[in-house]
Amino acid sequence: NKFMACQYLMQFHEQQRRDKVIVFSDNIFALREYATALRRPLIYGDTSHAERTRVLHAFKFSNEINTIFLSKVGDNSIDIPEANVIIQISSHGGSRRQEAQRLGRILRPKAAALAAMASGKEVKVSESNHNAFFYSLVSTDTEEMYFSTKRQQFLIQQGYAFKVVTDLIGDADKSQLQYSTRETQIELLEKVLRLGESEAGEELLPEDEDDIRARG
């Protein structure tokens, strides 16, 4: 499931590549559940300014935090050029603008390269130290697949390549991940079904309300 895929990718990039990872979720329930279970900080609309500053500083300047979970507040109001990996577990339908914003985050020149260029030095970027990764986790046989196809078409139009992976996790690795058993998966599903619409839905930001009024 998505949770295991997210945990697997997060551990791979943190432990084996020492990357900086952003996990995006527009669904606030999923954001809290993932961040709490995986013991990583999260930032969303109700996060205090002090907590947001603390988390972002640690993510940018230390190895204390290498993965953060962000709601869609991170699409516009937070600048994190250090990140080079994005895992998208929930997105705003087929929004191409959102896809472009998130993809642009990990394609920006990093701080060291910018400093070198500013000093007039020649910057040589090798394939090994300039890898950016963008993962979009999609549940099969759902509406997500339709929206995912629309976003893929947009990426192709922009000149990007992508690969669909359906067998990411080997059987030997699954047992080491959370929610790997049928019992724990059913328990999580029952928890989701008990939620009210407001708890299980997407975060509504001021710009979303503007879009709704404009469409009306």
mmCIF file of C-alpha atoms in Angstrom:
data_model
loop_
_atom_site.group_PDB
_atom_site.id
_atom_site.type_symbol
_atom_site.label_atom_id
_atom_site.label_comp_id
_atom_site.label_asym_id
_atom_site.label_seq_id
_atom_site.Cartn_x
_atom_site.Cartn_y
_atom_site.Cartn_z
ATOM 1 C CA ASN A 1 0.000 0.000 0.000
ATOM 2 C CA LYS A 2 0.947 3.670 -0.085
ATOM 3 C CA PHE A 3 2.188 3.745 3.476
ATOM 4 C CA MET A 4 4.681 0.948 2.918
ATOM 5 C CA ALA A 5 5.838 2.514 -0.353
ATOM 6 C CA CYS A 6 6.370 5.860 1.361
ATOM 7 C CA GLN A 7 8.277 4.322 4.266
ATOM 8 C CA TYR A 8 10.434 2.240 1.913
ATOM 9 C CA LEU A 9 11.350 5.230 -0.271
ATOM 10 C CA MET A 10 11.941 7.480 2.707
ATOM 11 C CA GLN A 11 14.314 5.021 4.363
ATOM 12 C CA PHE A 12 16.189 4.397 1.107
ATOM 13 C CA HIS A 13 16.829 8.092 0.482
ATOM 14 C CA GLU A 14 17.619 8.951 4.100
ATOM 15 C CA GLN A 15 19.854 6.010 4.930
ATOM 16 C CA GLN A 16 21.532 5.041 1.665
ATOM 17 C CA ARG A 17 21.755 8.349 -0.218
ATOM 18 C CA ARG A 18 21.624 10.897 2.632
ATOM 19 C CA ASP A 19 19.046 12.929 0.723
ATOM 20 C CA LYS A 20 16.626 15.579 1.967
ATOM 21 C CA VAL A 21 13.039 14.444 1.487
ATOM 22 C CA ILE A 22 9.693 16.252 1.385
ATOM 23 C CA VAL A 23 6.528 14.164 1.655
ATOM 24 C CA PHE A 24 3.493 16.056 0.357
ATOM 25 C CA SER A 25 -0.116 15.271 1.255
ATOM 26 C CA ASP A 26 -3.144 17.461 0.618
ATOM 27 C CA ASN A 27 -5.157 15.122 2.847
ATOM 28 C CA ILE A 28 -4.607 16.229 6.447
ATOM 29 C CA PHE A 29 -5.606 12.921 8.041
ATOM 30 C CA ALA A 30 -3.051 11.067 5.913
ATOM 31 C CA LEU A 31 -0.437 13.738 6.653
ATOM 32 C CA ARG A 32 -0.867 13.329 10.424
ATOM 33 C CA GLU A 33 -1.032 9.520 10.309
ATOM 34 C CA TYR A 34 2.092 9.144 8.189
ATOM 35 C CA ALA A 35 4.132 11.715 10.115
ATOM 36 C CA THR A 36 3.109 10.319 13.506
ATOM 37 C CA ALA A 37 3.706 6.668 12.597
ATOM 38 C CA LEU A 38 7.054 7.409 10.936
ATOM 39 C CA ARG A 39 8.096 9.871 13.657
ATOM 40 C CA ARG A 40 8.826 12.773 11.376
ATOM 41 C CA PRO A 41 7.742 16.419 11.764
ATOM 42 C CA LEU A 42 4.843 17.847 9.817
ATOM 43 C CA ILE A 43 3.866 21.343 8.756
ATOM 44 C CA TYR A 44 0.353 22.346 7.760
ATOM 45 C CA GLY A 45 -1.967 25.321 8.068
ATOM 46 C CA ASP A 46 -2.381 25.151 11.862
ATOM 47 C CA THR A 47 1.332 24.716 12.617
ATOM 48 C CA SER A 48 2.613 27.617 14.707
ATOM 49 C CA HIS A 49 5.201 29.976 13.283
ATOM 50 C CA ALA A 50 7.708 28.972 15.992
ATOM 51 C CA GLU A 51 7.347 25.259 15.284
ATOM 52 C CA ARG A 52 7.526 25.822 11.536
ATOM 53 C CA THR A 53 10.736 27.826 11.922
ATOM 54 C CA ARG A 54 12.313 25.189 14.180
ATOM 55 C CA VAL A 55 11.516 22.305 11.823
ATOM 56 C CA LEU A 56 12.668 24.103 8.680
ATOM 57 C CA HIS A 57 15.926 25.239 10.288
ATOM 58 C CA ALA A 58 16.757 21.688 11.391
ATOM 59 C CA PHE A 59 15.849 20.320 7.954
ATOM 60 C CA LYS A 60 18.022 22.851 6.139
ATOM 61 C CA PHE A 61 21.085 23.029 8.353
ATOM 62 C CA SER A 62 21.480 19.759 10.266
ATOM 63 C CA ASN A 63 21.158 16.004 9.988
ATOM 64 C CA GLU A 64 18.663 15.952 12.833
ATOM 65 C CA ILE A 65 15.732 16.040 10.388
ATOM 66 C CA ASN A 66 16.052 14.693 6.857
ATOM 67 C CA THR A 67 12.374 14.192 6.021
ATOM 68 C CA ILE A 68 9.464 16.539 6.604
ATOM 69 C CA PHE A 69 5.777 16.117 5.860
ATOM 70 C CA LEU A 70 4.040 19.088 4.241
ATOM 71 C CA SER A 71 0.463 19.911 3.367
ATOM 72 C CA LYS A 72 -0.214 22.127 0.373
ATOM 73 C CA VAL A 73 0.846 25.173 2.418
ATOM 74 C CA GLY A 74 4.300 24.145 1.210
ATOM 75 C CA ASP A 75 3.385 24.755 -2.421
ATOM 76 C CA ASN A 76 3.680 28.525 -2.173
ATOM 77 C CA SER A 77 4.682 29.827 1.242
ATOM 78 C CA ILE A 78 7.733 27.737 2.153
ATOM 79 C CA ASP A 79 11.098 27.805 0.402
ATOM 80 C CA ILE A 80 13.243 24.682 0.870
ATOM 81 C CA PRO A 81 15.928 24.574 -1.827
ATOM 82 C CA GLU A 82 17.860 21.881 0.085
ATOM 83 C CA ALA A 83 15.295 19.194 -0.772
ATOM 84 C CA ASN A 84 16.082 16.911 -3.696
ATOM 85 C CA VAL A 85 13.412 14.229 -3.187
ATOM 86 C CA ILE A 86 9.638 14.586 -3.188
ATOM 87 C CA ILE A 87 7.188 11.815 -2.328
ATOM 88 C CA GLN A 88 3.629 12.797 -3.147
ATOM 89 C CA ILE A 89 1.068 10.662 -1.317
ATOM 90 C CA SER A 90 -1.964 12.830 -1.988
ATOM 91 C CA SER A 91 -2.419 15.665 -4.465
ATOM 92 C CA HIS A 92 -5.054 18.144 -5.633
ATOM 93 C CA GLY A 93 -6.687 16.121 -8.389
ATOM 94 C CA GLY A 94 -5.149 16.814 -11.785
ATOM 95 C CA SER A 95 -3.703 20.209 -10.914
ATOM 96 C CA ARG A 96 -0.849 20.819 -13.323
ATOM 97 C CA ARG A 97 0.129 24.017 -11.533
ATOM 98 C CA GLN A 98 0.667 22.114 -8.301
ATOM 99 C CA GLU A 99 2.686 19.436 -10.072
ATOM 100 C CA ALA A 100 4.905 22.075 -11.666
ATOM 101 C CA GLN A 101 5.436 23.892 -8.360
ATOM 102 C CA ARG A 102 6.455 20.739 -6.542
ATOM 103 C CA LEU A 103 8.676 19.475 -9.323
ATOM 104 C CA GLY A 104 10.357 22.872 -9.534
ATOM 105 C CA ARG A 105 11.417 22.619 -5.895
ATOM 106 C CA ILE A 106 13.853 19.771 -6.486
ATOM 107 C CA LEU A 107 15.154 21.044 -9.830
ATOM 108 C CA ARG A 108 16.489 24.325 -8.460
ATOM 109 C CA PRO A 109 20.279 24.794 -8.195
ATOM 110 C CA LYS A 110 21.374 23.970 -4.651
ATOM 111 C CA ALA A 111 23.023 26.411 -2.264
ATOM 112 C CA ALA A 112 26.598 25.219 -2.811
ATOM 113 C CA ALA A 113 26.284 25.487 -6.585
ATOM 114 C CA LEU A 114 24.739 28.952 -6.339
ATOM 115 C CA ALA A 115 27.547 30.169 -4.075
ATOM 116 C CA ALA A 116 30.171 28.817 -6.458
ATOM 117 C CA MET A 117 28.516 30.447 -9.452
ATOM 118 C CA ALA A 118 28.246 33.737 -7.591
ATOM 119 C CA SER A 119 31.998 33.699 -6.929
ATOM 120 C CA GLY A 120 32.713 33.129 -10.618
ATOM 121 C CA LYS A 121 33.808 29.514 -10.263
ATOM 122 C CA GLU A 122 32.965 26.918 -12.878
ATOM 123 C CA VAL A 123 30.383 24.469 -11.558
ATOM 124 C CA LYS A 124 30.620 20.894 -12.763
ATOM 125 C CA VAL A 125 27.548 18.824 -12.024
ATOM 126 C CA SER A 126 27.915 15.074 -12.268
ATOM 127 C CA GLU A 127 25.116 12.564 -12.509
ATOM 128 C CA SER A 128 25.988 11.189 -9.085
ATOM 129 C CA ASN A 129 25.578 14.435 -7.135
ATOM 130 C CA HIS A 130 22.707 16.114 -8.923
ATOM 131 C CA ASN A 131 19.958 13.531 -8.848
ATOM 132 C CA ALA A 132 16.438 14.726 -8.165
ATOM 133 C CA PHE A 133 13.614 12.289 -7.492
ATOM 134 C CA PHE A 134 9.876 12.899 -7.713
ATOM 135 C CA TYR A 135 7.562 10.057 -6.680
ATOM 136 C CA SER A 136 3.778 10.195 -6.966
ATOM 137 C CA LEU A 137 2.076 7.312 -5.146
ATOM 138 C CA VAL A 138 -1.197 6.280 -6.790
ATOM 139 C CA SER A 139 -3.740 3.680 -5.694
ATOM 140 C CA THR A 140 -4.854 1.345 -8.471
ATOM 141 C CA ASP A 141 -8.484 1.197 -9.596
ATOM 142 C CA THR A 142 -9.293 4.632 -8.138
ATOM 143 C CA GLU A 143 -10.008 8.140 -9.388
ATOM 144 C CA GLU A 144 -6.376 8.907 -8.589
ATOM 145 C CA MET A 145 -5.305 6.959 -11.657
ATOM 146 C CA TYR A 146 -7.313 9.257 -13.943
ATOM 147 C CA PHE A 147 -5.788 12.381 -12.436
ATOM 148 C CA SER A 148 -2.341 10.798 -12.460
ATOM 149 C CA THR A 149 -2.646 10.211 -16.209
ATOM 150 C CA LYS A 150 -3.445 13.893 -16.735
ATOM 151 C CA ARG A 151 -0.385 14.916 -14.740
ATOM 152 C CA GLN A 152 1.803 12.489 -16.674
ATOM 153 C CA GLN A 153 0.660 14.051 -19.952
ATOM 154 C CA PHE A 154 1.655 17.449 -18.603
ATOM 155 C CA LEU A 155 5.126 16.189 -17.662
ATOM 156 C CA ILE A 156 5.629 14.755 -21.138
ATOM 157 C CA GLN A 157 4.626 18.081 -22.678
ATOM 158 C CA GLN A 158 7.233 19.802 -20.501
ATOM 159 C CA GLY A 159 9.958 17.429 -21.693
ATOM 160 C CA TYR A 160 10.213 15.228 -18.604
ATOM 161 C CA ALA A 161 10.431 11.453 -18.554
ATOM 162 C CA PHE A 162 8.706 9.219 -16.039
ATOM 163 C CA LYS A 163 8.468 5.542 -15.192
ATOM 164 C CA VAL A 164 5.511 3.621 -13.769
ATOM 165 C CA VAL A 165 6.634 1.149 -11.081
ATOM 166 C CA THR A 166 4.172 -1.453 -9.807
ATOM 167 C CA ASP A 167 6.529 -3.774 -7.892
ATOM 168 C CA LEU A 168 8.568 -1.343 -5.808
ATOM 169 C CA ILE A 169 8.953 -3.448 -2.653
ATOM 170 C CA GLY A 170 10.265 -7.006 -2.592
ATOM 171 C CA ASP A 171 8.678 -9.640 -0.383
ATOM 172 C CA ALA A 172 11.722 -9.740 1.884
ATOM 173 C CA ASP A 173 11.441 -5.997 2.615
ATOM 174 C CA LYS A 174 7.679 -5.899 3.224
ATOM 175 C CA SER A 175 7.852 -7.633 6.591
ATOM 176 C CA GLN A 176 10.116 -4.843 7.877
ATOM 177 C CA LEU A 177 7.573 -2.123 7.086
ATOM 178 C CA GLN A 178 4.547 -0.862 8.979
ATOM 179 C CA TYR A 179 1.054 -1.933 7.881
ATOM 180 C CA SER A 180 2.533 -4.975 6.185
ATOM 181 C CA THR A 181 -0.059 -7.372 7.610
ATOM 182 C CA ARG A 182 -3.714 -7.690 6.665
ATOM 183 C CA GLU A 183 -4.762 -7.075 10.271
ATOM 184 C CA THR A 184 -3.005 -3.708 10.556
ATOM 185 C CA GLN A 185 -4.294 -2.651 7.129
ATOM 186 C CA ILE A 186 -7.891 -3.436 8.131
ATOM 187 C CA GLU A 187 -7.411 -1.541 11.389
ATOM 188 C CA LEU A 188 -6.256 1.531 9.459
ATOM 189 C CA LEU A 189 -9.134 1.231 6.989
ATOM 190 C CA GLU A 190 -11.655 1.071 9.833
ATOM 191 C CA LYS A 191 -10.117 4.183 11.347
ATOM 192 C CA VAL A 192 -10.514 6.045 8.035
ATOM 193 C CA LEU A 193 -14.148 4.916 7.686
ATOM 194 C CA ARG A 194 -14.957 6.279 11.158
ATOM 195 C CA LEU A 195 -13.783 9.764 10.215
ATOM 196 C CA GLY A 196 -16.142 12.587 9.377
ATOM 197 C CA GLU A 197 -15.846 14.331 6.011
ATOM 198 C CA SER A 198 -14.143 17.384 7.528
ATOM 199 C CA GLU A 199 -11.500 15.242 9.241
ATOM 200 C CA ALA A 200 -10.750 13.057 6.237
ATOM 201 C CA GLY A 201 -10.825 15.756 3.568
ATOM 202 C CA GLU A 202 -8.267 18.096 2.075
ATOM 203 C CA GLU A 203 -6.934 21.201 3.747
ATOM 204 C CA LEU A 204 -8.799 24.305 2.591
ATOM 205 C CA LEU A 205 -6.564 27.340 2.173
ATOM 206 C CA PRO A 206 -7.591 30.958 1.403
ATOM 207 C CA GLU A 207 -6.539 30.597 -2.234
ATOM 208 C CA ASP A 208 -8.790 27.546 -2.528
ATOM 209 C CA GLU A 209 -11.744 29.603 -1.328
ATOM 210 C CA ASP A 210 -10.885 32.246 -3.935
ATOM 211 C CA ASP A 211 -10.908 29.543 -6.637
ATOM 212 C CA ILE A 212 -14.290 28.287 -5.449
ATOM 213 C CA ARG A 213 -15.794 31.790 -5.546
ATOM 214 C CA ALA A 214 -14.308 32.395 -8.991
ATOM 215 C CA ARG A 215 -15.848 29.189 -10.349
ATOM 216 C CA GLY A 216 -19.175 30.083 -8.764
#
